[in-house]
Amino acid sequence: MENQDHIHLTFSDGEVMHFPPIDGQSILASAEKAGNVLASNCREGTCRTCMARDADGKEVLLCIMPAQPGAALNLPYQRTDVTPPSLRRAKVNAFSRASRSVWEIRYRLQFPLPFLPGQYVEVHFPGMASPRRFSMANPPSGKEQVLHVRDLPGGATSTYLNERAKPEDAFTVRGPFGVFYLRATARPKLFIAGGTGLAPIVSMLSSIDPATTPPLALIAGFADADDAYALEALRALAETLPLEVVLAADRAPEAWEGFVGNPIAALGEIRTIPLDSGTEAYLCGPPGMVNAARNALLARELAATAIFNEEFVHTA
C-alpha cells in the first residue's frame, strides 16, 4: 500500500514516483536523496526546467517548493526522458566563424552520447577553469556533434577559440541535460529562436522525419543582420520539410531579405500554421525574448502546456 505521507509525482505517461519528504528540503532535493533523477538545471527557481503542476494546474518549481507529506504533482515529461548525465572524452574536428558573432565547433566523441534533440551538455575546453553549457545543434544520429558559441570579448570560451584552439584538442563533455526537447505529436509546431538559441532548434528540425511531420514554422531572430548564421542549413531544411522560415533582425541594411524587427513582432509574418490552441511552440533565447514570446503566444490562446522553452544567459 502506498505511503500517504510520501510525495507522489506522476509523469506524463502515467508512471508515478513515490519518495519521503525531507524536512527543510525542496521536493527536488528529497527526490534526489531517495535516488531518483528528475529534470533540473539552475536549481534557483529561474529556468523552469523542474516545473510541475498541482491538481489545479498551477505551476510549481520543484527546486524551491518545500517538501510536504502527501504532496501530489504532475510532471510534463516521461521518466524515460530524463537520462542520467555521463562524462565523455572528445576531440575537436574543426571550428570556424558562422557569422560575425557566432563560432561553430565540430567535435567527435570517444563513445556515443545519447540525447534528445534540444538538450544540452557541459563542455570543458583546455585551459578553462570551469565548464560551459551549450545545446547541440546536430541531430542525435549525427556522426559528430556541433555547438554554436556566441563570441563574447573576454569570455572563457571565446578566448579559447580566438587564441588557443586547434584541431584534435582533447576536452570533456558531460550530459545530456534539460527537458527542452522535441515532442512527437501531430500538432503544428512553431519555433522561435534568438541568437544562438537557434542551436537546439536546428537539432530538433534536423531530427524530424519529412514523411510524417506536421506543418512547421520558424522565426530566427538576430540583433543585427551581420549576426545571422546557419542560413544555408535552414534553407536546406526548408527544402525537405514543410517548414516556413522567417528571419528577423532588429538592425538590417536595405538588402536584408528578412523581417526588420524582433522575433515577437515577426509573429505577424507567419502564414503556414495557425497561431492558436492547436499549435505547440518551442522557444529558446535570452530570458527577455523567451518571456515576451510566451506571453504573446498565451495571448493568442496557445495552451501553456504546449509551450516549451529554454532560456540561456551568456557567461564569460
PDB file of C-alpha atoms in Angstrom:
ATOM      1  CA  MET A   1       0.000   0.000   0.000  1.00  0.00           C
ATOM      2  CA  GLU A   2       1.278   3.441  -0.889  1.00  0.00           C
ATOM      3  CA  ASN A   3       2.553   5.561   1.982  1.00  0.00           C
ATOM      4  CA  GLN A   4       0.215   8.549   2.225  1.00  0.00           C
ATOM      5  CA  ASP A   5       2.974  10.652   3.769  1.00  0.00           C
ATOM      6  CA  HIS A   6       5.180  10.233   0.724  1.00  0.00           C
ATOM      7  CA  ILE A   7       5.418  12.722  -2.133  1.00  0.00           C
ATOM      8  CA  HIS A   8       3.794  11.467  -5.353  1.00  0.00           C
ATOM      9  CA  LEU A   9       4.964  12.664  -8.777  1.00  0.00           C
ATOM     10  CA  THR A  10       3.047  11.497 -11.854  1.00  0.00           C
ATOM     11  CA  PHE A  11       4.861  11.523 -15.192  1.00  0.00           C
ATOM     12  CA  SER A  12       3.110  12.354 -18.455  1.00  0.00           C
ATOM     13  CA  ASP A  13       2.781   8.667 -19.353  1.00  0.00           C
ATOM     14  CA  GLY A  14       1.057   7.861 -16.028  1.00  0.00           C
ATOM     15  CA  GLU A  15       4.061   6.436 -14.180  1.00  0.00           C
ATOM     16  CA  VAL A  16       4.131   7.503 -10.527  1.00  0.00           C
ATOM     17  CA  MET A  17       7.224   8.134  -8.393  1.00  0.00           C
ATOM     18  CA  HIS A  18       6.970   7.933  -4.579  1.00  0.00           C
ATOM     19  CA  PHE A  19       9.529   9.130  -2.049  1.00  0.00           C
ATOM     20  CA  PRO A  20       9.560  10.511   1.501  1.00  0.00           C
ATOM     21  CA  PRO A  21       9.829  14.260   2.099  1.00  0.00           C
ATOM     22  CA  ILE A  22      12.904  15.605   3.880  1.00  0.00           C
ATOM     23  CA  ASP A  23      12.107  18.311   6.385  1.00  0.00           C
ATOM     24  CA  GLY A  24      13.608  21.648   5.376  1.00  0.00           C
ATOM     25  CA  GLN A  25      14.480  20.466   1.858  1.00  0.00           C
ATOM     26  CA  SER A  26      12.869  21.012  -1.532  1.00  0.00           C
ATOM     27  CA  ILE A  27      10.919  18.351  -3.391  1.00  0.00           C
ATOM     28  CA  LEU A  28      13.787  18.082  -5.868  1.00  0.00           C
ATOM     29  CA  ALA A  29      16.340  17.526  -3.097  1.00  0.00           C
ATOM     30  CA  SER A  30      14.073  14.949  -1.433  1.00  0.00           C
ATOM     31  CA  ALA A  31      13.693  13.053  -4.697  1.00  0.00           C
ATOM     32  CA  GLU A  32      17.437  13.014  -5.295  1.00  0.00           C
ATOM     33  CA  LYS A  33      18.117  11.897  -1.727  1.00  0.00           C
ATOM     34  CA  ALA A  34      15.887   8.902  -2.415  1.00  0.00           C
ATOM     35  CA  GLY A  35      17.936   8.060  -5.513  1.00  0.00           C
ATOM     36  CA  ASN A  36      15.566   9.469  -8.124  1.00  0.00           C
ATOM     37  CA  VAL A  37      16.536  11.503 -11.194  1.00  0.00           C
ATOM     38  CA  LEU A  38      14.352  14.470 -12.188  1.00  0.00           C
ATOM     39  CA  ALA A  39      14.814  17.234 -14.731  1.00  0.00           C
ATOM     40  CA  SER A  40      16.629  20.239 -13.271  1.00  0.00           C
ATOM     41  CA  ASN A  41      19.111  22.913 -14.233  1.00  0.00           C
ATOM     42  CA  CYS A  42      19.644  26.183 -12.356  1.00  0.00           C
ATOM     43  CA  ARG A  43      18.239  24.935  -9.013  1.00  0.00           C
ATOM     44  CA  GLU A  44      17.415  28.545  -8.146  1.00  0.00           C
ATOM     45  CA  GLY A  45      13.874  28.859  -9.487  1.00  0.00           C
ATOM     46  CA  THR A  46      14.671  30.797 -12.663  1.00  0.00           C
ATOM     47  CA  CYS A  47      14.990  28.383 -15.601  1.00  0.00           C
ATOM     48  CA  ARG A  48      11.693  26.463 -15.106  1.00  0.00           C
ATOM     49  CA  THR A  49      13.319  23.156 -16.104  1.00  0.00           C
ATOM     50  CA  CYS A  50      11.964  21.477 -12.943  1.00  0.00           C
ATOM     51  CA  MET A  51       8.411  22.786 -13.449  1.00  0.00           C
ATOM     52  CA  ALA A  52       5.481  20.609 -12.324  1.00  0.00           C
ATOM     53  CA  ARG A  53       1.740  21.213 -11.888  1.00  0.00           C
ATOM     54  CA  ASP A  54      -0.550  20.656  -8.942  1.00  0.00           C
ATOM     55  CA  ALA A  55      -4.086  19.252  -9.099  1.00  0.00           C
ATOM     56  CA  ASP A  56      -5.448  22.668 -10.093  1.00  0.00           C
ATOM     57  CA  GLY A  57      -2.992  23.044 -12.962  1.00  0.00           C
ATOM     58  CA  LYS A  58      -0.884  25.668 -11.166  1.00  0.00           C
ATOM     59  CA  GLU A  59       2.820  25.651 -11.993  1.00  0.00           C
ATOM     60  CA  VAL A  60       5.285  24.900  -9.198  1.00  0.00           C
ATOM     61  CA  LEU A  61       9.080  24.610  -9.274  1.00  0.00           C
ATOM     62  CA  LEU A  62      10.416  21.511  -7.562  1.00  0.00           C
ATOM     63  CA  CYS A  63      13.799  23.073  -6.768  1.00  0.00           C
ATOM     64  CA  ILE A  64      12.229  25.675  -4.465  1.00  0.00           C
ATOM     65  CA  MET A  65       8.926  24.106  -3.368  1.00  0.00           C
ATOM     66  CA  PRO A  66       9.278  22.750   0.197  1.00  0.00           C
ATOM     67  CA  ALA A  67       8.803  19.010   0.564  1.00  0.00           C
ATOM     68  CA  GLN A  68       5.466  18.341   2.269  1.00  0.00           C
ATOM     69  CA  PRO A  69       3.982  14.960   3.210  1.00  0.00           C
ATOM     70  CA  GLY A  70       1.326  13.810   0.765  1.00  0.00           C
ATOM     71  CA  ALA A  71       2.159  16.334  -1.969  1.00  0.00           C
ATOM     72  CA  ALA A  72       0.905  15.165  -5.378  1.00  0.00           C
ATOM     73  CA  LEU A  73       2.155  16.810  -8.577  1.00  0.00           C
ATOM     74  CA  ASN A  74       2.190  16.112 -12.306  1.00  0.00           C
ATOM     75  CA  LEU A  75       5.318  16.292 -14.465  1.00  0.00           C
ATOM     76  CA  PRO A  76       5.229  17.329 -18.162  1.00  0.00           C
ATOM     77  CA  TYR A  77       7.614  14.590 -19.326  1.00  0.00           C
ATOM     78  CA  GLN A  78       8.118  10.852 -19.143  1.00  0.00           C
ATOM     79  CA  ARG A  79      10.505   9.346 -16.673  1.00  0.00           C
ATOM     80  CA  THR A  80      12.484   7.768 -19.507  1.00  0.00           C
ATOM     81  CA  ASP A  81      13.094  11.233 -20.959  1.00  0.00           C
ATOM     82  CA  VAL A  82      15.465  12.089 -18.139  1.00  0.00           C
ATOM     83  CA  THR A  83      18.726  10.379 -18.995  1.00  0.00           C
ATOM     84  CA  PRO A  84      21.319  10.425 -16.206  1.00  0.00           C
ATOM     85  CA  PRO A  85      24.278  12.515 -17.420  1.00  0.00           C
ATOM     86  CA  SER A  86      27.572  10.835 -18.185  1.00  0.00           C
ATOM     87  CA  LEU A  87      31.093  12.014 -18.985  1.00  0.00           C
ATOM     88  CA  ARG A  88      32.667  11.563 -22.421  1.00  0.00           C
ATOM     89  CA  ARG A  89      36.096  12.333 -23.858  1.00  0.00           C
ATOM     90  CA  ALA A  90      36.030  14.362 -27.059  1.00  0.00           C
ATOM     91  CA  LYS A  91      38.342  15.850 -29.695  1.00  0.00           C
ATOM     92  CA  VAL A  92      37.891  18.940 -31.844  1.00  0.00           C
ATOM     93  CA  ASN A  93      37.336  18.213 -35.535  1.00  0.00           C
ATOM     94  CA  ALA A  94      37.065  21.831 -36.678  1.00  0.00           C
ATOM     95  CA  PHE A  95      35.989  25.295 -35.583  1.00  0.00           C
ATOM     96  CA  SER A  96      35.096  28.360 -37.614  1.00  0.00           C
ATOM     97  CA  ARG A  97      33.082  31.555 -37.528  1.00  0.00           C
ATOM     98  CA  ALA A  98      29.485  31.027 -38.539  1.00  0.00           C
ATOM     99  CA  SER A  99      28.850  34.798 -38.506  1.00  0.00           C
ATOM    100  CA  ARG A 100      30.363  37.973 -37.091  1.00  0.00           C
ATOM    101  CA  SER A 101      29.371  36.995 -33.550  1.00  0.00           C
ATOM    102  CA  VAL A 102      28.999  33.190 -33.610  1.00  0.00           C
ATOM    103  CA  TRP A 103      31.508  30.344 -33.639  1.00  0.00           C
ATOM    104  CA  GLU A 104      30.705  26.812 -34.759  1.00  0.00           C
ATOM    105  CA  ILE A 105      32.589  23.936 -33.133  1.00  0.00           C
ATOM    106  CA  ARG A 106      32.504  20.409 -34.528  1.00  0.00           C
ATOM    107  CA  TYR A 107      33.843  17.512 -32.484  1.00  0.00           C
ATOM    108  CA  ARG A 108      33.772  13.759 -32.125  1.00  0.00           C
ATOM    109  CA  LEU A 109      33.213  11.659 -29.019  1.00  0.00           C
ATOM    110  CA  GLN A 110      35.132   8.628 -27.836  1.00  0.00           C
ATOM    111  CA  PHE A 111      31.792   6.903 -27.204  1.00  0.00           C
ATOM    112  CA  PRO A 112      28.297   7.981 -28.338  1.00  0.00           C
ATOM    113  CA  LEU A 113      26.298  10.232 -26.036  1.00  0.00           C
ATOM    114  CA  PRO A 114      22.561   9.626 -26.499  1.00  0.00           C
ATOM    115  CA  PHE A 115      20.411  12.744 -26.183  1.00  0.00           C
ATOM    116  CA  LEU A 116      17.043  14.120 -27.179  1.00  0.00           C
ATOM    117  CA  PRO A 117      17.049  16.887 -29.834  1.00  0.00           C
ATOM    118  CA  GLY A 118      17.047  20.150 -27.900  1.00  0.00           C
ATOM    119  CA  GLN A 119      19.074  19.028 -24.877  1.00  0.00           C
ATOM    120  CA  TYR A 120      22.435  20.484 -23.847  1.00  0.00           C
ATOM    121  CA  VAL A 121      25.823  19.418 -22.456  1.00  0.00           C
ATOM    122  CA  GLU A 122      28.524  20.825 -20.202  1.00  0.00           C
ATOM    123  CA  VAL A 123      31.763  21.280 -22.139  1.00  0.00           C
ATOM    124  CA  HIS A 124      35.182  21.743 -20.511  1.00  0.00           C
ATOM    125  CA  PHE A 125      37.736  23.019 -23.016  1.00  0.00           C
ATOM    126  CA  PRO A 126      41.518  23.121 -22.342  1.00  0.00           C
ATOM    127  CA  GLY A 127      42.720  25.922 -20.108  1.00  0.00           C
ATOM    128  CA  MET A 128      39.253  26.810 -18.780  1.00  0.00           C
ATOM    129  CA  ALA A 129      38.615  26.922 -15.038  1.00  0.00           C
ATOM    130  CA  SER A 130      35.087  25.529 -15.321  1.00  0.00           C
ATOM    131  CA  PRO A 131      32.774  24.002 -17.941  1.00  0.00           C
ATOM    132  CA  ARG A 132      30.278  25.910 -20.067  1.00  0.00           C
ATOM    133  CA  ARG A 133      26.810  24.813 -21.196  1.00  0.00           C
ATOM    134  CA  PHE A 134      25.847  24.559 -24.864  1.00  0.00           C
ATOM    135  CA  SER A 135      22.964  22.942 -26.720  1.00  0.00           C
ATOM    136  CA  MET A 136      23.800  20.522 -29.510  1.00  0.00           C
ATOM    137  CA  ALA A 137      22.953  21.788 -32.993  1.00  0.00           C
ATOM    138  CA  ASN A 138      23.086  18.346 -34.603  1.00  0.00           C
ATOM    139  CA  PRO A 139      20.534  15.527 -34.639  1.00  0.00           C
ATOM    140  CA  PRO A 140      21.175  12.618 -32.249  1.00  0.00           C
ATOM    141  CA  SER A 141      22.039  10.461 -35.267  1.00  0.00           C
ATOM    142  CA  GLY A 142      24.900  12.742 -36.324  1.00  0.00           C
ATOM    143  CA  LYS A 143      28.414  11.294 -36.543  1.00  0.00           C
ATOM    144  CA  GLU A 144      29.838  14.431 -34.951  1.00  0.00           C
ATOM    145  CA  GLN A 145      28.387  16.923 -32.500  1.00  0.00           C
ATOM    146  CA  VAL A 146      28.042  20.623 -33.261  1.00  0.00           C
ATOM    147  CA  LEU A 147      27.944  23.618 -30.915  1.00  0.00           C
ATOM    148  CA  HIS A 148      27.121  27.271 -31.618  1.00  0.00           C
ATOM    149  CA  VAL A 149      29.033  29.677 -29.378  1.00  0.00           C
ATOM    150  CA  ARG A 150      28.476  33.405 -29.130  1.00  0.00           C
ATOM    151  CA  ASP A 151      31.755  35.336 -29.371  1.00  0.00           C
ATOM    152  CA  LEU A 152      31.891  37.348 -26.158  1.00  0.00           C
ATOM    153  CA  PRO A 153      35.021  39.519 -25.771  1.00  0.00           C
ATOM    154  CA  GLY A 154      36.893  38.309 -22.708  1.00  0.00           C
ATOM    155  CA  GLY A 155      34.718  35.217 -22.343  1.00  0.00           C
ATOM    156  CA  ALA A 156      36.494  31.989 -21.478  1.00  0.00           C
ATOM    157  CA  THR A 157      35.222  30.028 -24.482  1.00  0.00           C
ATOM    158  CA  SER A 158      35.732  32.954 -26.856  1.00  0.00           C
ATOM    159  CA  THR A 159      39.293  33.438 -25.606  1.00  0.00           C
ATOM    160  CA  TYR A 160      39.985  29.748 -26.129  1.00  0.00           C
ATOM    161  CA  LEU A 161      38.610  29.840 -29.692  1.00  0.00           C
ATOM    162  CA  ASN A 162      40.363  33.076 -30.610  1.00  0.00           C
ATOM    163  CA  GLU A 163      43.754  32.332 -29.069  1.00  0.00           C
ATOM    164  CA  ARG A 164      44.431  28.664 -28.332  1.00  0.00           C
ATOM    165  CA  ALA A 165      42.052  26.291 -30.083  1.00  0.00           C
ATOM    166  CA  LYS A 166      43.358  23.837 -32.665  1.00  0.00           C
ATOM    167  CA  PRO A 167      42.050  20.672 -34.324  1.00  0.00           C
ATOM    168  CA  GLU A 168      42.478  17.491 -32.266  1.00  0.00           C
ATOM    169  CA  ASP A 169      42.306  19.384 -28.951  1.00  0.00           C
ATOM    170  CA  ALA A 170      41.070  16.966 -26.289  1.00  0.00           C
ATOM    171  CA  PHE A 171      38.324  18.023 -23.877  1.00  0.00           C
ATOM    172  CA  THR A 172      35.406  16.569 -21.932  1.00  0.00           C
ATOM    173  CA  VAL A 173      31.655  16.608 -22.461  1.00  0.00           C
ATOM    174  CA  ARG A 174      29.098  15.803 -19.764  1.00  0.00           C
ATOM    175  CA  GLY A 175      25.385  15.374 -20.321  1.00  0.00           C
ATOM    176  CA  PRO A 176      22.755  15.361 -21.564  1.00  0.00           C
ATOM    177  CA  PHE A 177      20.729  17.845 -19.512  1.00  0.00           C
ATOM    178  CA  GLY A 178      17.329  19.530 -19.724  1.00  0.00           C
ATOM    179  CA  VAL A 179      13.763  18.693 -20.733  1.00  0.00           C
ATOM    180  CA  PHE A 180      13.643  21.118 -23.643  1.00  0.00           C
ATOM    181  CA  TYR A 181      13.255  18.559 -26.407  1.00  0.00           C
ATOM    182  CA  LEU A 182      11.076  17.873 -29.431  1.00  0.00           C
ATOM    183  CA  ARG A 183       7.786  16.129 -28.633  1.00  0.00           C
ATOM    184  CA  ALA A 184       6.487  13.530 -31.073  1.00  0.00           C
ATOM    185  CA  THR A 185       2.994  14.924 -31.638  1.00  0.00           C
ATOM    186  CA  ALA A 186       0.838  15.601 -34.698  1.00  0.00           C
ATOM    187  CA  ARG A 187       0.272  19.258 -33.811  1.00  0.00           C
ATOM    188  CA  PRO A 188       1.700  22.052 -35.984  1.00  0.00           C
ATOM    189  CA  LYS A 189       4.920  23.347 -34.451  1.00  0.00           C
ATOM    190  CA  LEU A 190       6.242  26.880 -34.088  1.00  0.00           C
ATOM    191  CA  PHE A 191       9.886  27.501 -33.234  1.00  0.00           C
ATOM    192  CA  ILE A 192      11.173  30.886 -32.047  1.00  0.00           C
ATOM    193  CA  ALA A 193      14.917  31.352 -31.561  1.00  0.00           C
ATOM    194  CA  GLY A 194      17.028  34.309 -30.518  1.00  0.00           C
ATOM    195  CA  GLY A 195      20.742  34.377 -31.396  1.00  0.00           C
ATOM    196  CA  THR A 196      22.498  31.110 -30.557  1.00  0.00           C
ATOM    197  CA  GLY A 197      19.196  29.869 -29.142  1.00  0.00           C
ATOM    198  CA  LEU A 198      18.908  28.629 -32.715  1.00  0.00           C
ATOM    199  CA  ALA A 199      21.237  25.693 -31.932  1.00  0.00           C
ATOM    200  CA  PRO A 200      18.720  23.363 -30.208  1.00  0.00           C
ATOM    201  CA  ILE A 201      16.065  24.352 -32.756  1.00  0.00           C
ATOM    202  CA  VAL A 202      18.328  23.247 -35.614  1.00  0.00           C
ATOM    203  CA  SER A 203      18.859  19.971 -33.732  1.00  0.00           C
ATOM    204  CA  MET A 204      15.097  19.492 -33.459  1.00  0.00           C
ATOM    205  CA  LEU A 205      14.388  20.325 -37.091  1.00  0.00           C
ATOM    206  CA  SER A 206      17.230  18.102 -38.299  1.00  0.00           C
ATOM    207  CA  SER A 207      15.757  15.127 -36.456  1.00  0.00           C
ATOM    208  CA  ILE A 208      12.247  15.380 -37.952  1.00  0.00           C
ATOM    209  CA  ASP A 209      11.064  12.775 -40.462  1.00  0.00           C
ATOM    210  CA  PRO A 210       9.778  14.638 -43.559  1.00  0.00           C
ATOM    211  CA  ALA A 211       7.318  11.827 -44.281  1.00  0.00           C
ATOM    212  CA  THR A 212       5.391  12.153 -41.020  1.00  0.00           C
ATOM    213  CA  THR A 213       5.838  15.714 -39.822  1.00  0.00           C
ATOM    214  CA  PRO A 214       3.035  18.234 -39.306  1.00  0.00           C
ATOM    215  CA  PRO A 215       3.434  21.791 -40.692  1.00  0.00           C
ATOM    216  CA  LEU A 216       6.338  23.717 -39.153  1.00  0.00           C
ATOM    217  CA  ALA A 217       7.325  27.378 -38.864  1.00  0.00           C
ATOM    218  CA  LEU A 218      10.490  29.003 -37.542  1.00  0.00           C
ATOM    219  CA  ILE A 219      11.292  32.568 -36.529  1.00  0.00           C
ATOM    220  CA  ALA A 220      15.056  33.041 -36.206  1.00  0.00           C
ATOM    221  CA  GLY A 221      15.851  36.390 -34.603  1.00  0.00           C
ATOM    222  CA  PHE A 222      19.167  38.266 -34.505  1.00  0.00           C
ATOM    223  CA  ALA A 223      20.221  41.604 -33.047  1.00  0.00           C
ATOM    224  CA  ASP A 224      21.863  42.575 -36.337  1.00  0.00           C
ATOM    225  CA  ALA A 225      21.734  41.126 -39.834  1.00  0.00           C
ATOM    226  CA  ASP A 226      25.523  40.580 -39.602  1.00  0.00           C
ATOM    227  CA  ASP A 227      24.890  38.196 -36.695  1.00  0.00           C
ATOM    228  CA  ALA A 228      22.643  35.913 -38.768  1.00  0.00           C
ATOM    229  CA  TYR A 229      24.039  32.420 -39.286  1.00  0.00           C
ATOM    230  CA  ALA A 230      23.074  28.858 -40.289  1.00  0.00           C
ATOM    231  CA  LEU A 231      21.144  30.294 -43.230  1.00  0.00           C
ATOM    232  CA  GLU A 232      22.245  27.567 -45.648  1.00  0.00           C
ATOM    233  CA  ALA A 233      21.249  24.886 -43.146  1.00  0.00           C
ATOM    234  CA  LEU A 234      17.826  26.478 -42.716  1.00  0.00           C
ATOM    235  CA  ARG A 235      17.317  26.710 -46.477  1.00  0.00           C
ATOM    236  CA  ALA A 236      18.210  23.028 -46.804  1.00  0.00           C
ATOM    237  CA  LEU A 237      15.736  22.092 -44.070  1.00  0.00           C
ATOM    238  CA  ALA A 238      13.014  24.137 -45.757  1.00  0.00           C
ATOM    239  CA  GLU A 239      13.580  22.142 -48.944  1.00  0.00           C
ATOM    240  CA  THR A 240      12.954  18.797 -47.241  1.00  0.00           C
ATOM    241  CA  LEU A 241      10.402  19.751 -44.556  1.00  0.00           C
ATOM    242  CA  PRO A 242       7.062  21.618 -44.684  1.00  0.00           C
ATOM    243  CA  LEU A 243       8.929  24.453 -42.961  1.00  0.00           C
ATOM    244  CA  GLU A 244       8.305  28.177 -43.199  1.00  0.00           C
ATOM    245  CA  VAL A 245      11.378  30.199 -42.199  1.00  0.00           C
ATOM    246  CA  VAL A 246      11.131  33.838 -41.120  1.00  0.00           C
ATOM    247  CA  LEU A 247      14.425  35.636 -40.468  1.00  0.00           C
ATOM    248  CA  ALA A 248      14.195  38.693 -38.213  1.00  0.00           C
ATOM    249  CA  ALA A 249      16.863  41.276 -37.393  1.00  0.00           C
ATOM    250  CA  ASP A 250      16.491  44.360 -35.200  1.00  0.00           C
ATOM    251  CA  ARG A 251      19.038  46.174 -37.368  1.00  0.00           C
ATOM    252  CA  ALA A 252      19.462  45.421 -41.060  1.00  0.00           C
ATOM    253  CA  PRO A 253      20.504  47.096 -44.320  1.00  0.00           C
ATOM    254  CA  GLU A 254      18.077  47.651 -47.169  1.00  0.00           C
ATOM    255  CA  ALA A 255      19.339  44.492 -48.859  1.00  0.00           C
ATOM    256  CA  TRP A 256      18.145  42.338 -45.932  1.00  0.00           C
ATOM    257  CA  GLU A 257      15.536  39.911 -47.232  1.00  0.00           C
ATOM    258  CA  GLY A 258      14.044  39.119 -43.855  1.00  0.00           C
ATOM    259  CA  PHE A 259      11.814  40.937 -41.383  1.00  0.00           C
ATOM    260  CA  VAL A 260      13.167  44.053 -39.684  1.00  0.00           C
ATOM    261  CA  GLY A 261      12.229  43.883 -36.012  1.00  0.00           C
ATOM    262  CA  ASN A 262      12.303  41.451 -33.108  1.00  0.00           C
ATOM    263  CA  PRO A 263      11.060  37.841 -33.188  1.00  0.00           C
ATOM    264  CA  ILE A 264       7.869  38.716 -31.320  1.00  0.00           C
ATOM    265  CA  ALA A 265       6.864  41.324 -33.880  1.00  0.00           C
ATOM    266  CA  ALA A 266       7.683  38.775 -36.582  1.00  0.00           C
ATOM    267  CA  LEU A 267       4.831  36.531 -35.396  1.00  0.00           C
ATOM    268  CA  GLY A 268       2.631  38.502 -37.756  1.00  0.00           C
ATOM    269  CA  GLU A 269       4.687  37.189 -40.675  1.00  0.00           C
ATOM    270  CA  ILE A 270       3.764  33.535 -40.086  1.00  0.00           C
ATOM    271  CA  ARG A 271       1.434  32.295 -42.839  1.00  0.00           C
ATOM    272  CA  THR A 272       1.543  28.499 -42.888  1.00  0.00           C
ATOM    273  CA  ILE A 273       0.442  27.416 -39.414  1.00  0.00           C
ATOM    274  CA  PRO A 274      -2.328  28.673 -37.118  1.00  0.00           C
ATOM    275  CA  LEU A 275      -1.211  30.538 -34.018  1.00  0.00           C
ATOM    276  CA  ASP A 276      -3.932  29.134 -31.790  1.00  0.00           C
ATOM    277  CA  SER A 277      -4.674  26.397 -29.283  1.00  0.00           C
ATOM    278  CA  GLY A 278      -3.949  23.638 -31.822  1.00  0.00           C
ATOM    279  CA  THR A 279      -0.272  24.551 -32.179  1.00  0.00           C
ATOM    280  CA  GLU A 280       2.678  23.850 -29.889  1.00  0.00           C
ATOM    281  CA  ALA A 281       5.691  26.139 -29.585  1.00  0.00           C
ATOM    282  CA  TYR A 282       9.396  25.807 -28.777  1.00  0.00           C
ATOM    283  CA  LEU A 283      11.215  28.913 -27.546  1.00  0.00           C
ATOM    284  CA  CYS A 284      14.935  29.366 -26.959  1.00  0.00           C
ATOM    285  CA  GLY A 285      16.957  32.521 -26.448  1.00  0.00           C
ATOM    286  CA  PRO A 286      17.615  35.277 -23.923  1.00  0.00           C
ATOM    287  CA  PRO A 287      15.163  35.357 -20.962  1.00  0.00           C
ATOM    288  CA  GLY A 288      13.529  38.597 -22.093  1.00  0.00           C
ATOM    289  CA  MET A 289      12.785  37.230 -25.538  1.00  0.00           C
ATOM    290  CA  VAL A 290      11.504  33.904 -24.208  1.00  0.00           C
ATOM    291  CA  ASN A 291       9.186  35.567 -21.675  1.00  0.00           C
ATOM    292  CA  ALA A 292       7.832  38.002 -24.268  1.00  0.00           C
ATOM    293  CA  ALA A 293       7.251  35.191 -26.759  1.00  0.00           C
ATOM    294  CA  ARG A 294       5.479  33.065 -24.148  1.00  0.00           C
ATOM    295  CA  ASN A 295       3.162  35.925 -23.206  1.00  0.00           C
ATOM    296  CA  ALA A 296       2.421  36.716 -26.845  1.00  0.00           C
ATOM    297  CA  LEU A 297       1.535  33.099 -27.577  1.00  0.00           C
ATOM    298  CA  LEU A 298      -0.613  32.753 -24.466  1.00  0.00           C
ATOM    299  CA  ALA A 299      -2.491  35.845 -25.635  1.00  0.00           C
ATOM    300  CA  ARG A 300      -3.149  34.003 -28.896  1.00  0.00           C
ATOM    301  CA  GLU A 301      -4.622  31.146 -26.832  1.00  0.00           C
ATOM    302  CA  LEU A 302      -1.830  28.630 -27.232  1.00  0.00           C
ATOM    303  CA  ALA A 303      -2.065  26.277 -24.257  1.00  0.00           C
ATOM    304  CA  ALA A 304       0.543  26.852 -21.548  1.00  0.00           C
ATOM    305  CA  THR A 305       1.205  23.103 -21.557  1.00  0.00           C
ATOM    306  CA  ALA A 306       2.062  23.267 -25.284  1.00  0.00           C
ATOM    307  CA  ILE A 307       4.708  25.978 -24.943  1.00  0.00           C
ATOM    308  CA  PHE A 308       8.167  24.590 -24.241  1.00  0.00           C
ATOM    309  CA  ASN A 309      11.077  26.877 -23.559  1.00  0.00           C
ATOM    310  CA  GLU A 310      14.680  27.144 -22.565  1.00  0.00           C
ATOM    311  CA  GLU A 311      16.333  30.374 -21.521  1.00  0.00           C
ATOM    312  CA  PHE A 312      20.044  30.997 -21.562  1.00  0.00           C
ATOM    313  CA  VAL A 313      22.308  33.648 -20.146  1.00  0.00           C
ATOM    314  CA  HIS A 314      25.683  34.194 -21.806  1.00  0.00           C
ATOM    315  CA  THR A 315      28.552  33.639 -19.367  1.00  0.00           C
ATOM    316  CA  ALA A 316      32.197  34.597 -19.593  1.00  0.00           C
TER     317      ALA A 316
END
